[in-house]
PDB file of C-alpha atoms and ligand atoms in Angstrom:
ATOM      1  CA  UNK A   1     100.669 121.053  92.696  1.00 49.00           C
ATOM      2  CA  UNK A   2     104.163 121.266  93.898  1.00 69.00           C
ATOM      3  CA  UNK A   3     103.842 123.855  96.431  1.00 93.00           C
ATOM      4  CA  UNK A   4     101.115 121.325  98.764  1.00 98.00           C
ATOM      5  CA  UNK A   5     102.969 119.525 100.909  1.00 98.00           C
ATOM      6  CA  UNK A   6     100.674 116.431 100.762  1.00 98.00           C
ATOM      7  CA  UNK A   7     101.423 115.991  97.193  1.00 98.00           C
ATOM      8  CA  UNK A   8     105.090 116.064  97.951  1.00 98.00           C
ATOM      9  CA  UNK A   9     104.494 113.095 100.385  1.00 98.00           C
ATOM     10  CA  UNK A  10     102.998 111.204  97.067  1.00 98.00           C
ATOM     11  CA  UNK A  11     105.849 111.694  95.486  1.00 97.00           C
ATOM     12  CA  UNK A  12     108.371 111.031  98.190  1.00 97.00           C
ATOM     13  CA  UNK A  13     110.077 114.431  98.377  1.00 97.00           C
ATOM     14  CA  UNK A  14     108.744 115.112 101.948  1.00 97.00           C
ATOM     15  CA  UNK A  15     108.885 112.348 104.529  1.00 98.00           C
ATOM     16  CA  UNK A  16     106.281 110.461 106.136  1.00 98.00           C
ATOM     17  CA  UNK A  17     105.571 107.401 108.025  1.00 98.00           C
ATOM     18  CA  UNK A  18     103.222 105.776 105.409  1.00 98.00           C
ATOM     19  CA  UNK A  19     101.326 102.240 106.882  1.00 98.00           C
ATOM     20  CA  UNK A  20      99.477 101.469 103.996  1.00 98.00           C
ATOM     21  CA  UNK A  21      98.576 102.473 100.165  1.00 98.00           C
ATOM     22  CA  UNK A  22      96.069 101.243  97.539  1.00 98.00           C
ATOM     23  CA  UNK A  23      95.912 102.286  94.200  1.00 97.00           C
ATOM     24  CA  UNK A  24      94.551 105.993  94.318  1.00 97.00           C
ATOM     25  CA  UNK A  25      94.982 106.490  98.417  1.00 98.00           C
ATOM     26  CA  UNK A  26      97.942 107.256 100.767  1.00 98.00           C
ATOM     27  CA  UNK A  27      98.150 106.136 104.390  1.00 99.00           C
ATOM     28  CA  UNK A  28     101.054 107.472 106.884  1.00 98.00           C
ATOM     29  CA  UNK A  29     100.522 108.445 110.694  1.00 98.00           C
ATOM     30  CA  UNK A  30      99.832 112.182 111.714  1.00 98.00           C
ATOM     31  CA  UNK A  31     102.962 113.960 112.967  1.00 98.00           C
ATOM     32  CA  UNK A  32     100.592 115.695 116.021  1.00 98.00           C
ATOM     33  CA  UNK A  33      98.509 112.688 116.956  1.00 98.00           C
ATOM     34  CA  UNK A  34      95.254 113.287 118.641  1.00 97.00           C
ATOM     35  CA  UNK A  35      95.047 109.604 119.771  1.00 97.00           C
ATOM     36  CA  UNK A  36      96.631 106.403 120.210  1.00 98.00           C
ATOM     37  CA  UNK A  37      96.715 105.555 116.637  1.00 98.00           C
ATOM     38  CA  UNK A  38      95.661 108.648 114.384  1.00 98.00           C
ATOM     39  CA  UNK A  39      96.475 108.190 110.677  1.00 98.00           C
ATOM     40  CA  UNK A  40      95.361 110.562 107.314  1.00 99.00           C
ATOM     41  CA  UNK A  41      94.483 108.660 104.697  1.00 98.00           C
ATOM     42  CA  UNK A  42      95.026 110.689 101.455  1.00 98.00           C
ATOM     43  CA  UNK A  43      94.302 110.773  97.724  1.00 98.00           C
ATOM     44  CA  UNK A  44      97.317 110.554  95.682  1.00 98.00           C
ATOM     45  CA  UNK A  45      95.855 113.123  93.306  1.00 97.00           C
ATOM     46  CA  UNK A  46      95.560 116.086  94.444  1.00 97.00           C
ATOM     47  CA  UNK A  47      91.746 117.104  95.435  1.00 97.00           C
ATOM     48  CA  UNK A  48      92.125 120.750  97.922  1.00 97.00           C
ATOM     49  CA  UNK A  49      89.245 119.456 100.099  1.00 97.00           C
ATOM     50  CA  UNK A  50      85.853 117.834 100.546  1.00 97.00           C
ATOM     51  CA  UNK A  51      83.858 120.480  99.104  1.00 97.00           C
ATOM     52  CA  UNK A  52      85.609 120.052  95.631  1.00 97.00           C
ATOM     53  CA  UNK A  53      84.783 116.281  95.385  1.00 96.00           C
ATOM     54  CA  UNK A  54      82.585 115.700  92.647  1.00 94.00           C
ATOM     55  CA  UNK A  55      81.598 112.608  90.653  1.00 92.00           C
ATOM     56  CA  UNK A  56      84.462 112.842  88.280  1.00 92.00           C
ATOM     57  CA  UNK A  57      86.830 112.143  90.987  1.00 92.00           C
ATOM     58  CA  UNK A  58      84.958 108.198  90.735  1.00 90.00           C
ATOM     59  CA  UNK A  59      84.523 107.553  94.196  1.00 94.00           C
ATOM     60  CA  UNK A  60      87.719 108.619  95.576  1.00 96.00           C
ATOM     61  CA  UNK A  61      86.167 108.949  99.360  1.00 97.00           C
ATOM     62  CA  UNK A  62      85.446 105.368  98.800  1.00 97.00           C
ATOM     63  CA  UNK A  63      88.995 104.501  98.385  1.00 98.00           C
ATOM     64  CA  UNK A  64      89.804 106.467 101.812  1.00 98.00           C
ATOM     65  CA  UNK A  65      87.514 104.802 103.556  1.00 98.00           C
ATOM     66  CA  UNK A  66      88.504 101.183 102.536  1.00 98.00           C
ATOM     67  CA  UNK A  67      91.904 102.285 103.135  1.00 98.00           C
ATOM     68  CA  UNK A  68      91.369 103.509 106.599  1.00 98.00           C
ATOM     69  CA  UNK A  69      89.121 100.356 107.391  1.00 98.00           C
ATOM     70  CA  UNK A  70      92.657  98.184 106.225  1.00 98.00           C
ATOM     71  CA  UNK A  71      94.555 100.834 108.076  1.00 98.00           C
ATOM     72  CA  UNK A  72      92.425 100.310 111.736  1.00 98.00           C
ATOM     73  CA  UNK A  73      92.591  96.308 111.026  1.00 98.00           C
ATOM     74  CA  UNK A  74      95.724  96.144 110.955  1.00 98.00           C
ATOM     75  CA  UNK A  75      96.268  98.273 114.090  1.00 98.00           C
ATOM     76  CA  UNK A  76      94.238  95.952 116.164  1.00 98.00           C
ATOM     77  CA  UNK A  77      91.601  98.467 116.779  1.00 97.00           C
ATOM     78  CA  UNK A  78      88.665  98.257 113.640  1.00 98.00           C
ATOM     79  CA  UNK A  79      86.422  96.607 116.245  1.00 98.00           C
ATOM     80  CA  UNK A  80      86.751  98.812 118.862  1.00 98.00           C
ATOM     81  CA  UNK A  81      85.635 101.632 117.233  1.00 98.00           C
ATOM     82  CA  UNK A  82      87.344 104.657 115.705  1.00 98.00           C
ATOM     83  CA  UNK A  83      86.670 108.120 114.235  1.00 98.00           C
ATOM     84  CA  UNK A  84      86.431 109.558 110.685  1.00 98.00           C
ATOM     85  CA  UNK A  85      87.021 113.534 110.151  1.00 98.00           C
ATOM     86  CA  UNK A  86      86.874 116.014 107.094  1.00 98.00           C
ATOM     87  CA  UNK A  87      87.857 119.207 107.916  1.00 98.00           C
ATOM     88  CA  UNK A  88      86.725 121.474 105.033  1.00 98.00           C
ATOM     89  CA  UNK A  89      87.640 125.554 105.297  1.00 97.00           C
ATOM     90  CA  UNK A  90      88.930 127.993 108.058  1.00 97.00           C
ATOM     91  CA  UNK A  91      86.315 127.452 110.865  1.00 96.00           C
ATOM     92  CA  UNK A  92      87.266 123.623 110.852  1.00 96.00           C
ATOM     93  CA  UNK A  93      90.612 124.522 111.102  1.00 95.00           C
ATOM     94  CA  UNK A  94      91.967 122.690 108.259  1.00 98.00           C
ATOM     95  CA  UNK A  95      95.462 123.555 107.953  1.00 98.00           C
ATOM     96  CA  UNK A  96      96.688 121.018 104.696  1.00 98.00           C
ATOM     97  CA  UNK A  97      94.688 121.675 101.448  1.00 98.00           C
ATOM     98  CA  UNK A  98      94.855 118.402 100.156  1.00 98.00           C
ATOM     99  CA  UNK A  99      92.217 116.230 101.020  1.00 98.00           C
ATOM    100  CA  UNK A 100      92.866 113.950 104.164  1.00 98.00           C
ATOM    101  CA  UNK A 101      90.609 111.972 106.076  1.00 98.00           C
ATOM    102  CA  UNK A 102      91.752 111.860 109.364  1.00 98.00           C
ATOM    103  CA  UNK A 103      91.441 108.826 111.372  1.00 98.00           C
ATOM    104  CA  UNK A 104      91.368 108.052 114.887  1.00 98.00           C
ATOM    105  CA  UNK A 105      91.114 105.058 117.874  1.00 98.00           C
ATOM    106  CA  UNK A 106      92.691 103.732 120.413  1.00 98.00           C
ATOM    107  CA  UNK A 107      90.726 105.287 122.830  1.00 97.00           C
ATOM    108  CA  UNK A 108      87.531 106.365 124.109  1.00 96.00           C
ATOM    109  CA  UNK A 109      86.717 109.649 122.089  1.00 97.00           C
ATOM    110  CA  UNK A 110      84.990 112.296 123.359  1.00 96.00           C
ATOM    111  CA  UNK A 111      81.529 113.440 121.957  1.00 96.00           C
ATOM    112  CA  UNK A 112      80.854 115.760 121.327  1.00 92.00           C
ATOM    113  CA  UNK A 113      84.132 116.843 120.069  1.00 83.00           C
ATOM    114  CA  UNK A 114      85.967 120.024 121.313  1.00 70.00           C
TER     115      UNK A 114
HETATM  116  P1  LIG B 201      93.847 119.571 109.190  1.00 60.00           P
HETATM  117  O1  LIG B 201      93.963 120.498 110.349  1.00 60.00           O
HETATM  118  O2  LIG B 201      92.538 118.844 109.122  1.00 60.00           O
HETATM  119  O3  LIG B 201      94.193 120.254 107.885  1.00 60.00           O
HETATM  120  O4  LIG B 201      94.907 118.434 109.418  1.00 60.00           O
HETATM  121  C1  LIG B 201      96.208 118.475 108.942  1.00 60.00           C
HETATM  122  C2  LIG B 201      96.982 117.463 109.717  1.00 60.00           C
HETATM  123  O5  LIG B 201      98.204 117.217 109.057  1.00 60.00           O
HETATM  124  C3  LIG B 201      97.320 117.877 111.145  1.00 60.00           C
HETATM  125  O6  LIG B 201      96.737 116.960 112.052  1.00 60.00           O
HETATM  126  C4  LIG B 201      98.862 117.842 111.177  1.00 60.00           C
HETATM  127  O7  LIG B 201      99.359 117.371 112.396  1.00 60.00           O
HETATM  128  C5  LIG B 201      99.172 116.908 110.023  1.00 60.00           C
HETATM  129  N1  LIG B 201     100.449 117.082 109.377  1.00 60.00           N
HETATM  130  C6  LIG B 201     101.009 118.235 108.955  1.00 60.00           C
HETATM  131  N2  LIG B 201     102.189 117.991 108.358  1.00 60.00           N
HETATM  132  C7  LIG B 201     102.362 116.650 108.392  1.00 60.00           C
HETATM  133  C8  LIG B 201     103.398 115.771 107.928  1.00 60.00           C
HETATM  134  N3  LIG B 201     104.489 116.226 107.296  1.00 60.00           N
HETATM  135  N4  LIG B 201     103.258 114.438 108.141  1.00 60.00           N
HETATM  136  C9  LIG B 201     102.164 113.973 108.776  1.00 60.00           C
HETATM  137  N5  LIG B 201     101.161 114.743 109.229  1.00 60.00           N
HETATM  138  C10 LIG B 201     101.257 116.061 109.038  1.00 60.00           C
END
């Protein structure tokens, strides 16, 4: 996949401020952040969204999530709360199609969202 520019962040060719990796999962902060700390936390393979995950790709949310918990530790802010987000397809706006969870704190978040 070496048109998705997620992919290319894997492999270093693009760019990014990455704060933490684990084996199958990519952490760097969002280049338009939405709050005081708002990292995606990525597969290193490439999976185009949520609705392709299946159970061949062995629990690869899991690894997102355990990343972002690491990721929102280490930013002082895993006990204050913070905000997972999947955007799948057009009407949720997902611009990158390469699966990123998107995750957010540092603040009081609105609900329900905009
Ligand atoms: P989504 O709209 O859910 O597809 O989210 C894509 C996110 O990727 C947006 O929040 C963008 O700000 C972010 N983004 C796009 N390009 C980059 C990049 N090169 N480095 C970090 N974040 C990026």
């Amino acid at each position: 996949m070496s048109e998705c520019l997620f992919c290319k962040i894997v492999d270093g060719t693009i760019p990014a401020a990455i704060v933490a990796e684990s084996e199958r999962a990519l952490a760097f902060y969002d280049v338009a952040p939405q709050a005081p700390v708002h990292v995606l936390v990525i597969p290193k393979e490439h999976i185009t969204s949520a609705d392709e995950v299946a159970s061949d790709h062995g629990g690869v949310v899991d690894d997102l999530i355990m990343l972002a918990q690491r990721v929102m530790d280490d930013e002082g802010v895993r006990q204050q709360g913070y905000r997972l987000v999947l955007n799948v397809g057009p009407d949720a706006q997902m611009s990158v199609a390469h699966l990123h969870l998107h995750v957010l704190g540092g603040r009081r978040l609105e609900w329900p969202p905009g």
